[in-house]
Coordinates of C-alpha atoms in Angstrom, one line a residue:
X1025 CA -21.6 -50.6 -6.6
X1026 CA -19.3 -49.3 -3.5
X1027 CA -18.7 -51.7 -1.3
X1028 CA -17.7 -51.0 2.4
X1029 CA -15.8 -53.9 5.1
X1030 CA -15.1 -53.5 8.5
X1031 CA -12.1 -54.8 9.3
X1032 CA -11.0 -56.3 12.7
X1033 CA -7.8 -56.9 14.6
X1034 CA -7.5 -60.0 15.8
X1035 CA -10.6 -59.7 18.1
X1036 CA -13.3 -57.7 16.7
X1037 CA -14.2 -54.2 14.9
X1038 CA -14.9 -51.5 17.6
X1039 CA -17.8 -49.2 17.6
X1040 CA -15.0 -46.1 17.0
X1041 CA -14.0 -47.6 14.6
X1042 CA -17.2 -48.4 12.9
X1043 CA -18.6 -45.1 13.8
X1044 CA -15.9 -43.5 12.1
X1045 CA -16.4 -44.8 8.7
X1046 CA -19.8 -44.6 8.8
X1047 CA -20.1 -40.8 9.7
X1048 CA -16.8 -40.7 7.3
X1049 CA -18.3 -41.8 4.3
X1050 CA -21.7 -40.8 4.9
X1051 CA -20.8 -37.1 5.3
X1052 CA -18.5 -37.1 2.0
X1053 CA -21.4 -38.6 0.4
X1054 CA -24.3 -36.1 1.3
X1055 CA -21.5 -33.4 0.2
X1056 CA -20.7 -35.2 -3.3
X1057 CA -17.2 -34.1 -3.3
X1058 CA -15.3 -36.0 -1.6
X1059 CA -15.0 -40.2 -1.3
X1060 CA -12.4 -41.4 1.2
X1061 CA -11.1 -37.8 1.3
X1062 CA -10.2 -38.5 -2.2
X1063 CA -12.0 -35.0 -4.6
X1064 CA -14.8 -36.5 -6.3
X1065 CA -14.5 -34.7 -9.3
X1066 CA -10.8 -35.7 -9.7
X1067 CA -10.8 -39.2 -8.9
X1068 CA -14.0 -39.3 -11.7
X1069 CA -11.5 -37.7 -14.5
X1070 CA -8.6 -40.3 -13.5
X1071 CA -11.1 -43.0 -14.7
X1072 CA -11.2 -44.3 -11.0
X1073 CA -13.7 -45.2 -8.7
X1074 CA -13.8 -46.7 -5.0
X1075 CA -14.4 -50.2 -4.5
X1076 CA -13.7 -50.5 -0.9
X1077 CA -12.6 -49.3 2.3
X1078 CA -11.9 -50.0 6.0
X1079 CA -10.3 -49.2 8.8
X1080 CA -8.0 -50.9 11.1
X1081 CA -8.1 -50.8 14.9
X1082 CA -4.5 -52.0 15.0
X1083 CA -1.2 -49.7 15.2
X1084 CA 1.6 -48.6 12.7
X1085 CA 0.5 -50.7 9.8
X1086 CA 3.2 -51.3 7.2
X1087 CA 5.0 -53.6 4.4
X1088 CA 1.7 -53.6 2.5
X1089 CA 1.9 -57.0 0.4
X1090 CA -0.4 -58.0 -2.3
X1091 CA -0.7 -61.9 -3.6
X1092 CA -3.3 -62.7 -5.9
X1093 CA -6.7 -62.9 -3.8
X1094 CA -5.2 -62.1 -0.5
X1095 CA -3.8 -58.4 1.1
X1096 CA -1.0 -58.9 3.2
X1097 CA -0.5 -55.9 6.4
X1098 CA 2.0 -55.8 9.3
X1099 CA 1.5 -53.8 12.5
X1100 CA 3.1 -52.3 15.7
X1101 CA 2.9 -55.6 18.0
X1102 CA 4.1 -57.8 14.8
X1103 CA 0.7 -59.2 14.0
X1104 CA 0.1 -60.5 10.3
X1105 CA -3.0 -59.6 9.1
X1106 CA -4.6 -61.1 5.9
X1107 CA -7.4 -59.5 4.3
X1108 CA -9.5 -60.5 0.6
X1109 CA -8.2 -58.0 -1.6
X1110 CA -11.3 -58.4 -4.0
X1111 CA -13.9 -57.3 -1.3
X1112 CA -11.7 -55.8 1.8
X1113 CA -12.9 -58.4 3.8
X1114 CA -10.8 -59.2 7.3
X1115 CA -10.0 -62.8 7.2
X1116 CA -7.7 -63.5 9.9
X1117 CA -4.9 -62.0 12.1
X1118 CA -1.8 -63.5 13.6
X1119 CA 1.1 -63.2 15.6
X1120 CA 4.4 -63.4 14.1
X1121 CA 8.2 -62.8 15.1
X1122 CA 9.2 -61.6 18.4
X1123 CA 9.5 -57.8 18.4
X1124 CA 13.2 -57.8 18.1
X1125 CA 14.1 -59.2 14.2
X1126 CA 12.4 -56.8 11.5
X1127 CA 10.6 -58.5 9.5
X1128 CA 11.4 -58.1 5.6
X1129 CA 8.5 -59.7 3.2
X1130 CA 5.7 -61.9 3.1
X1131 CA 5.5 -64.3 0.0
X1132 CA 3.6 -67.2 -0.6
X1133 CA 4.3 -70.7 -1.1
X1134 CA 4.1 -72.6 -4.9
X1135 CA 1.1 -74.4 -3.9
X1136 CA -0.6 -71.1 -2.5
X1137 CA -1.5 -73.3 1.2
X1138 CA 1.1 -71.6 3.2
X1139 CA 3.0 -68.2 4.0
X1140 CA 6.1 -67.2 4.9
X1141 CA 7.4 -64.6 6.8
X1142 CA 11.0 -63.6 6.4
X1143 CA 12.9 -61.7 9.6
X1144 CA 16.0 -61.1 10.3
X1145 CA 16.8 -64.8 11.6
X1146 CA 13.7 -66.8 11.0
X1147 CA 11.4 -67.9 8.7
X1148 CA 7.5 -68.1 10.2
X1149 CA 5.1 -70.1 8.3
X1150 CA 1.4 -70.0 8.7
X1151 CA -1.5 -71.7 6.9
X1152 CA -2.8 -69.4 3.9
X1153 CA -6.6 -70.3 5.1
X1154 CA -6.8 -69.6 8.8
X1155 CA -3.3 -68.1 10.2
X1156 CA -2.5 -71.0 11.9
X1157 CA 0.7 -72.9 12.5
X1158 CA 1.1 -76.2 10.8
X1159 CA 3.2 -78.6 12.2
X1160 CA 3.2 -82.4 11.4
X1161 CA 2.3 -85.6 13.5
X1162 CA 4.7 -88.7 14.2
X1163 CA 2.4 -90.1 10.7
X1164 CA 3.8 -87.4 8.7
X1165 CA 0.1 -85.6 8.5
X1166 CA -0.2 -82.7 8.6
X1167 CA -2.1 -81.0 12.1
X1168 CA -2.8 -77.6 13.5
X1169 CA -1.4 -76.0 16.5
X1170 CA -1.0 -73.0 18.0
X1171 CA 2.5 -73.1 18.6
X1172 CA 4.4 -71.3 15.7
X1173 CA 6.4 -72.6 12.9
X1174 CA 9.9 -71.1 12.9
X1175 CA 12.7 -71.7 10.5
X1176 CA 16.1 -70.4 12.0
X1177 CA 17.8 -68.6 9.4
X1178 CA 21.8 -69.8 9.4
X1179 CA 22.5 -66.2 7.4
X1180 CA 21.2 -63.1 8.5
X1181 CA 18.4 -61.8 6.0
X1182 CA 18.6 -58.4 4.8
X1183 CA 16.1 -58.2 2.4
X1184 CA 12.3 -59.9 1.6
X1185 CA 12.6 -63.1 0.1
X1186 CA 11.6 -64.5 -3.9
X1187 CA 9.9 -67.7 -4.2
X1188 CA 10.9 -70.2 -7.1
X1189 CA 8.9 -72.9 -8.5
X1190 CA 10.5 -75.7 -6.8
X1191 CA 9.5 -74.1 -3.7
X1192 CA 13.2 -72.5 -2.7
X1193 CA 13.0 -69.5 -1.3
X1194 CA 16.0 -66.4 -2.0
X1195 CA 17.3 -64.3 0.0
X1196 CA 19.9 -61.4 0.7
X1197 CA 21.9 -61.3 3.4
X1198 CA 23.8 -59.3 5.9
X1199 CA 27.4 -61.1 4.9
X1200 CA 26.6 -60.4 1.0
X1201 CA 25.4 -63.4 0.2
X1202 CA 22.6 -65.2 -1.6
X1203 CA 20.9 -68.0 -0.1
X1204 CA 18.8 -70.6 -1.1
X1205 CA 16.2 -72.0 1.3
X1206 CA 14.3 -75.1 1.2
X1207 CA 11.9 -74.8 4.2
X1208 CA 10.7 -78.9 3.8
X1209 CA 14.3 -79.2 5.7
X1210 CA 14.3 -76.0 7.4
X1211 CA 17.8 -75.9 5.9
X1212 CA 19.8 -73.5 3.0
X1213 CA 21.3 -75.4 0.5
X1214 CA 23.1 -73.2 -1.6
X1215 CA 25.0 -69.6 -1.2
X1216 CA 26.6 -67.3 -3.8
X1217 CA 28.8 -64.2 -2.7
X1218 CA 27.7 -61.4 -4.1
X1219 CA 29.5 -58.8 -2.6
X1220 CA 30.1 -56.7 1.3
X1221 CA 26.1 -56.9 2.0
X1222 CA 22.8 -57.2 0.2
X1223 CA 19.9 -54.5 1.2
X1224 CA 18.9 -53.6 -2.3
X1225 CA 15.7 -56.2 -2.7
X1226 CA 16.6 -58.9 -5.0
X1227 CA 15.0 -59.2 -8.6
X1228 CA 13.9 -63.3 -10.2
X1229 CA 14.5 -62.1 -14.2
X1230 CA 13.4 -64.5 -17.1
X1231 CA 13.9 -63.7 -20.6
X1232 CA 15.1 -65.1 -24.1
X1233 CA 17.9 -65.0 -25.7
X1234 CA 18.6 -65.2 -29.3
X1235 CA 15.4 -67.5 -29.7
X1236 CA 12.5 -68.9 -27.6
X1237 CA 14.0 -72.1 -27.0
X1238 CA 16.9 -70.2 -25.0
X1239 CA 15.2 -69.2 -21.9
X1240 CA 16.9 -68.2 -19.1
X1241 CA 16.1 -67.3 -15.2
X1242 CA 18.3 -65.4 -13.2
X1243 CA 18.4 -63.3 -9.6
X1244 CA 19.5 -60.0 -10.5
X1245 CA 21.4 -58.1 -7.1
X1246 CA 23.0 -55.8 -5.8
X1247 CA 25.4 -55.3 -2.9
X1248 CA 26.4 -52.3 -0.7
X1249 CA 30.3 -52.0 -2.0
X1250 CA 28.7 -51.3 -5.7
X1251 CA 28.9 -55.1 -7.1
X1252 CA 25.9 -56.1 -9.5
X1253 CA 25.8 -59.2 -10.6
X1254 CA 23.6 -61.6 -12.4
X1255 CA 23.2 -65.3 -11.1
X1256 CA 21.5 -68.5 -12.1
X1257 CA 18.5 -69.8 -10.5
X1258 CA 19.2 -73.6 -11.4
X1259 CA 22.9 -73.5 -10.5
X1260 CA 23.5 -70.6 -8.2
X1261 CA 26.6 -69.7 -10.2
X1262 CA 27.7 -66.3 -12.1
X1263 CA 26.6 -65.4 -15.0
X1264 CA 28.0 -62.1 -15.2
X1265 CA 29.1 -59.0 -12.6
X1266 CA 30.2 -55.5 -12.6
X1267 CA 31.6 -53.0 -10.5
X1268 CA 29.8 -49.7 -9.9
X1269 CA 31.4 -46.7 -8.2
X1270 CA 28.4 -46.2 -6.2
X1271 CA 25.6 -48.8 -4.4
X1272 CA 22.4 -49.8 -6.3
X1273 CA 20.0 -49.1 -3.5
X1274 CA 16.8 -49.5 -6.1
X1275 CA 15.6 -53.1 -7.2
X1276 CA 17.1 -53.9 -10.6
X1277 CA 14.4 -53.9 -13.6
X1278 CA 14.3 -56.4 -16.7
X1279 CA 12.6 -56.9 -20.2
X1280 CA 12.6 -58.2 -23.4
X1281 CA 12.4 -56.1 -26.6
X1282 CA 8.8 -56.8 -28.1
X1283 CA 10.6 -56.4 -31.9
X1284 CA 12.5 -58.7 -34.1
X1285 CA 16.2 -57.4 -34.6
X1286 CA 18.0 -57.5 -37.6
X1287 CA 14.9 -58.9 -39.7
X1288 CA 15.6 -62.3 -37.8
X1289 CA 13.7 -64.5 -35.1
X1290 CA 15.9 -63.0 -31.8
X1291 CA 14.9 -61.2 -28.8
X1292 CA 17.0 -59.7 -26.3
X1293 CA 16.0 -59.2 -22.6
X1294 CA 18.0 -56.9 -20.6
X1295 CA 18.8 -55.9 -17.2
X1296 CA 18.2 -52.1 -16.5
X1297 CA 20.2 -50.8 -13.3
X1298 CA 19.5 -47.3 -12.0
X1299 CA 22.4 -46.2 -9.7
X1300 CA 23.3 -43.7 -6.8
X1301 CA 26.0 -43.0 -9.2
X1302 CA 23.6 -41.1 -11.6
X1303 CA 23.6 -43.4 -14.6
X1304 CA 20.8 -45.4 -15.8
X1305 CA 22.4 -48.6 -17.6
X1306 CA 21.3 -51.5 -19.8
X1307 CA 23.3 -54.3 -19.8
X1308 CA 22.4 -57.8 -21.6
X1309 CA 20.3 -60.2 -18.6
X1310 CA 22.5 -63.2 -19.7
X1311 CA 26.1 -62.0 -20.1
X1312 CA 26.0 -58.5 -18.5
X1313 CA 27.2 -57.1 -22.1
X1314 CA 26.7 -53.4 -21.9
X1315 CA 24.0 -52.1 -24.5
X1316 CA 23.9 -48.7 -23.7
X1317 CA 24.2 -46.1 -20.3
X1318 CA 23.2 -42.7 -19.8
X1319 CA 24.1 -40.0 -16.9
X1320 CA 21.5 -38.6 -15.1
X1321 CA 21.4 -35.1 -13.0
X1322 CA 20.9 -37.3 -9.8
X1323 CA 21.2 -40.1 -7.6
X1324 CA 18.7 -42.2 -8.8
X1325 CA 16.7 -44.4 -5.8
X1326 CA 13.7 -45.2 -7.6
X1327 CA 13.7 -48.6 -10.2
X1328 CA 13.6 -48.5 -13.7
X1329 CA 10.2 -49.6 -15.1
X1330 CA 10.0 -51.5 -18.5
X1331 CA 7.1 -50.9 -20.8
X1332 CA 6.2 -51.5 -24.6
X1333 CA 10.1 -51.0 -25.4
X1334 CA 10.4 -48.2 -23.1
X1335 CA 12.1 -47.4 -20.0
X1336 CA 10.9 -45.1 -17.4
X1337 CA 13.1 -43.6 -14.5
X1338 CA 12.4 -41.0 -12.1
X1339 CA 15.0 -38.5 -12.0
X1340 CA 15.2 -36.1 -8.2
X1341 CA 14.5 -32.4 -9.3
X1342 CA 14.4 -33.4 -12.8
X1343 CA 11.0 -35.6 -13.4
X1344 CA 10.4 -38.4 -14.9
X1345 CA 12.4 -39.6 -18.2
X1346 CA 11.4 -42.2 -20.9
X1347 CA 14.3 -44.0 -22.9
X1348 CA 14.5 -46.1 -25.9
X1349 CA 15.2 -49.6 -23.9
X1350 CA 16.7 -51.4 -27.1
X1351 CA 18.2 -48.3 -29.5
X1352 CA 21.1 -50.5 -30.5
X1353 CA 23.4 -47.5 -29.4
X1354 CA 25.9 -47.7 -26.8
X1355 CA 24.9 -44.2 -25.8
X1356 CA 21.4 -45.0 -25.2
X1357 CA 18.7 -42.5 -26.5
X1358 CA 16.2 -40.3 -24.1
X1359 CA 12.6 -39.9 -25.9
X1360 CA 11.3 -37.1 -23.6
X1361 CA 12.0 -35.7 -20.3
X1362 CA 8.8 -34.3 -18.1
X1363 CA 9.8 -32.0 -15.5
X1364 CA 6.2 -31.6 -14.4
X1365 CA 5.8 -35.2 -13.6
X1366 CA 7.2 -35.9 -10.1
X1367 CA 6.8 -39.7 -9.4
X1368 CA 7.4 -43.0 -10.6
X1369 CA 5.3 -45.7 -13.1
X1370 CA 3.1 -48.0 -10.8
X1371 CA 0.7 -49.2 -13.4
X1372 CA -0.8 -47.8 -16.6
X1373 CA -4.6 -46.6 -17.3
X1374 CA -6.8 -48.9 -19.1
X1375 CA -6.4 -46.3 -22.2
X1376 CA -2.9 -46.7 -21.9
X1377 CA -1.5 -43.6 -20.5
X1378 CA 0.9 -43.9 -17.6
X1379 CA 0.0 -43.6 -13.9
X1380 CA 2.9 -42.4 -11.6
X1381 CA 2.7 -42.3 -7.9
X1382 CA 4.5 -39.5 -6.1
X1383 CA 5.4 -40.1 -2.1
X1384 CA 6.5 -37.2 -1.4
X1385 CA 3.6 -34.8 -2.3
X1386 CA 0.4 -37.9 -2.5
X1387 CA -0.4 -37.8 -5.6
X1388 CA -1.2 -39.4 -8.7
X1389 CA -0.6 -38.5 -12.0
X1390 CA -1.7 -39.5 -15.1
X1391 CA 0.5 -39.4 -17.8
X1392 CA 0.4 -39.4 -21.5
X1393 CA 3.7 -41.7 -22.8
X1394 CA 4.1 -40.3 -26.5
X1395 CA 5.2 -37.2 -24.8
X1396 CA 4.8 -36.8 -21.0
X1397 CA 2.3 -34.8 -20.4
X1398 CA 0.2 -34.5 -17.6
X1399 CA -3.6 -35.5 -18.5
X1400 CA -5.1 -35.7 -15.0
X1401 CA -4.0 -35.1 -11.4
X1402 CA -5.7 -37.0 -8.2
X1403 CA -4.3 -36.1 -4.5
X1404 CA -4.4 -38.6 -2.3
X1405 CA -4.2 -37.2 1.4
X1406 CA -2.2 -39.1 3.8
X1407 CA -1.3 -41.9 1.8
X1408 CA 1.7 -43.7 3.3
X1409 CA 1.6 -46.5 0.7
X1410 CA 0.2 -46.7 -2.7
X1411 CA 0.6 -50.1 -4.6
X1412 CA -0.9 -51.7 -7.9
X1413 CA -1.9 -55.2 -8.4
X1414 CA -0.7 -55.3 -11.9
X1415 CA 2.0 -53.3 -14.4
X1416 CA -0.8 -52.4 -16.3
X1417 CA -4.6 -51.5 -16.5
X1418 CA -3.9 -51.6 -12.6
X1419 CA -6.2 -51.1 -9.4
X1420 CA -4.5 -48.9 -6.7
X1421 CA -4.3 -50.1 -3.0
X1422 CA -3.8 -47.1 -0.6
X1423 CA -2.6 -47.4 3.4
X1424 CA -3.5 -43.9 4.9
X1425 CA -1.2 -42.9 8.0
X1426 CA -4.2 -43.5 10.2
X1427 CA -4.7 -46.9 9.4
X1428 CA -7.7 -47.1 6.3
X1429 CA -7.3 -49.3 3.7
X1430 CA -8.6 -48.8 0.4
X1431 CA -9.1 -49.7 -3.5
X1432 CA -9.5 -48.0 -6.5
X1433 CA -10.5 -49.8 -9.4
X1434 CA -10.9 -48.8 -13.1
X1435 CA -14.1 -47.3 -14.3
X1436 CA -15.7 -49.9 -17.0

């Protein structure tokens, strides 16, 4: 059953606005082609269907977030929405930052009460449940207020933030630097160098080695003079680094190898690096030993994406390439090339076949992975942003350039 929300700023839902998606979605209806502007026919052969939409009243909305239950949306004037990404619902809006620091990512805490907003130089937090600012009495309970909460950043962030389990938040910053902050003190409390400066969005990797009982986390990064390097979470020290001729501007990718090797009990994870330097590289997660690199035709912006032992990579004026992401040969090994295939893995279909997201021309393809061909095609007009809530068997969230928001969900 289609389900329809009207979304408000941080007042209420206009009667344009309202009277827009009504008459909108009423008129595709009667005409049984067309659902959110989205072909009928097509979205039906993709195995899709709509869930929701809605439409926002406020400006410029960007950095599209998804966590769990909740969809995360910026705007123009630096207001943080929150809306139930289950039903589309509008659930509260709030101001954040101060029009001057861009802000980077939303994540939320451990404990899933609170958000955090990462700028430039501050951290906001807000309550999860009503957008609020907590602060604490002279008790050391906790009370609302309207004033914000703001964190002063001692670094300059450069990039969204990852959240650990002991509730430290990770950053990149403008001096090349990772930092580790603990906002209970409002305070970092550890830094590693990484290189010149970190834009590059960092990656929190976690994967065995040699056995299960060796498990290890790291931060995989990237800075702007072409040092990669791989860090521990615990320690903040070096595990391994390397020296490209050309930045990583594409979040590094990571996975372990679903097969035994050597008729033994061992699993390798690795780290898979797609450079502005053309090669795609796989290098061992824990030690940064090269297992195998191939050169591309391109710079490659997009990140690799791990699945079922495979590696996918989208290649400029090439299409999309699957490799081999444990061939045991220092030369790597390409399984197929598609040049038909223009964008890059979001999730899979529920039948397994791949589904890749192309910015450039709004589509979606659907995409069989034995051999890359194209089983199904869906345009999606005026798509700005197009994200998946899981790596696979995936529903689709879709900002449009005027503001809608919608979900596609997998036929049953």
């Amino acid at each position: 059953m289609l389900k329809i929300s009207f979304i408000r700023t941080f007042t209420t839902t206009s009667l344009v606005s309202l009277s827009f998606l009504l008459c909108s979605f009423f008129a595709n209806a009667n005409q049984s082609e067309q659902v959110a502007g989205i072909s009928l026919d097509a979205l039906q052969k993709s195995g899709f269907r709509l869930d929701w939409m809605t439409k926002s009243n406020s400006k410029g909305l960007h950095l599209l977030t998804l966590v769990d239950d909740s969809l995360y949306v910026m705007d123009n004037d630096d207001f943080l929405t929150r809306y139930n990404s289950n039903s589309g619902k509008w659930l509260w809006s709030t101001p954040i930052g101060n029009h001057v620091f861009e802000i980077h990512g939303i994540s939320e805490s451990p404990t899933g009460n609170r958000i955090y907003i990462i700028s430039d130089g501050a951290m906001y937090v807000v309550e999860k449940a009503t957008g609020n600012y907590p602060i604490q009495d002279h008790t050391g309970n906790e009370v609302v207020s309207k004033k914000r909460q703001v964190l002063p950043l001692e670094w300059t962030a450069n990039t969204p933030s990852i959240t650990t389990n002991d509730f430290l938040f990770v950053y990149g910053s403008t001096g090349g630097d990772l930092v580790w902050f603990n906002p209970a003190i409002g305070f970092d409390i550890q830094r590693y160098k990484i290189g010149s400066s970190i834009q590059t969005p960092l990656t929190l990797g976690s994967g065995m080695r040699g056995t299960q009982e060796n498990v290890q986390t790291a931060i995989l990064a990237a800075s702007t003079d072409g040092q990669v390097a791989g860090v521990d979470l615990k320690s903040a020290s070096r595990l391994w680094s390397l020296q490209v001729t050309s930045p990583v501007s594409a979040p590094i990718a990571y996975g372990t190898n679903s097969k035994t090797m050597l008729d033994e009990e061992l699993r390798r994870t690795s780290a898979f690096i797609a450079g502005t330097d053309q090669y795609i590289r796989a290098v061992d997660m824990h030690t940064g030993k090269r297992r195998w690199n191939i050169l591309t035709s391109a710079k490659l912006t997009d990140s690799p994406v791990f699945l079922k032992d495979l590696v996918y990579q989208r290649i400029p004026n090439s299409g999309l390439a699957a490799y081999v992401a444990f061939p045991g040969l220092l030369s790597g090994k390409q399984e197929w090339l598609a040049d038909d295939v223009f964008g890059n893995v979001i999730t899979t279909t529920k039948d397994g076949n791949l589904l890749c997201w192309d910015q450039d021309q709004s589509i979606v393809q659907i995409v069989d992975p034995r051999k890359g061909g194209v089983v199904s095609t869906l345009t999606i007009p005026d798509a700005k942003t197009v994200i998946a809530d899981n790596p696979t068997d995936g529903s689709l969230f879709i900002l449009r350039n005027d503001n809608v928001l919608f979900r596609l969900v997998p036929r049953q």
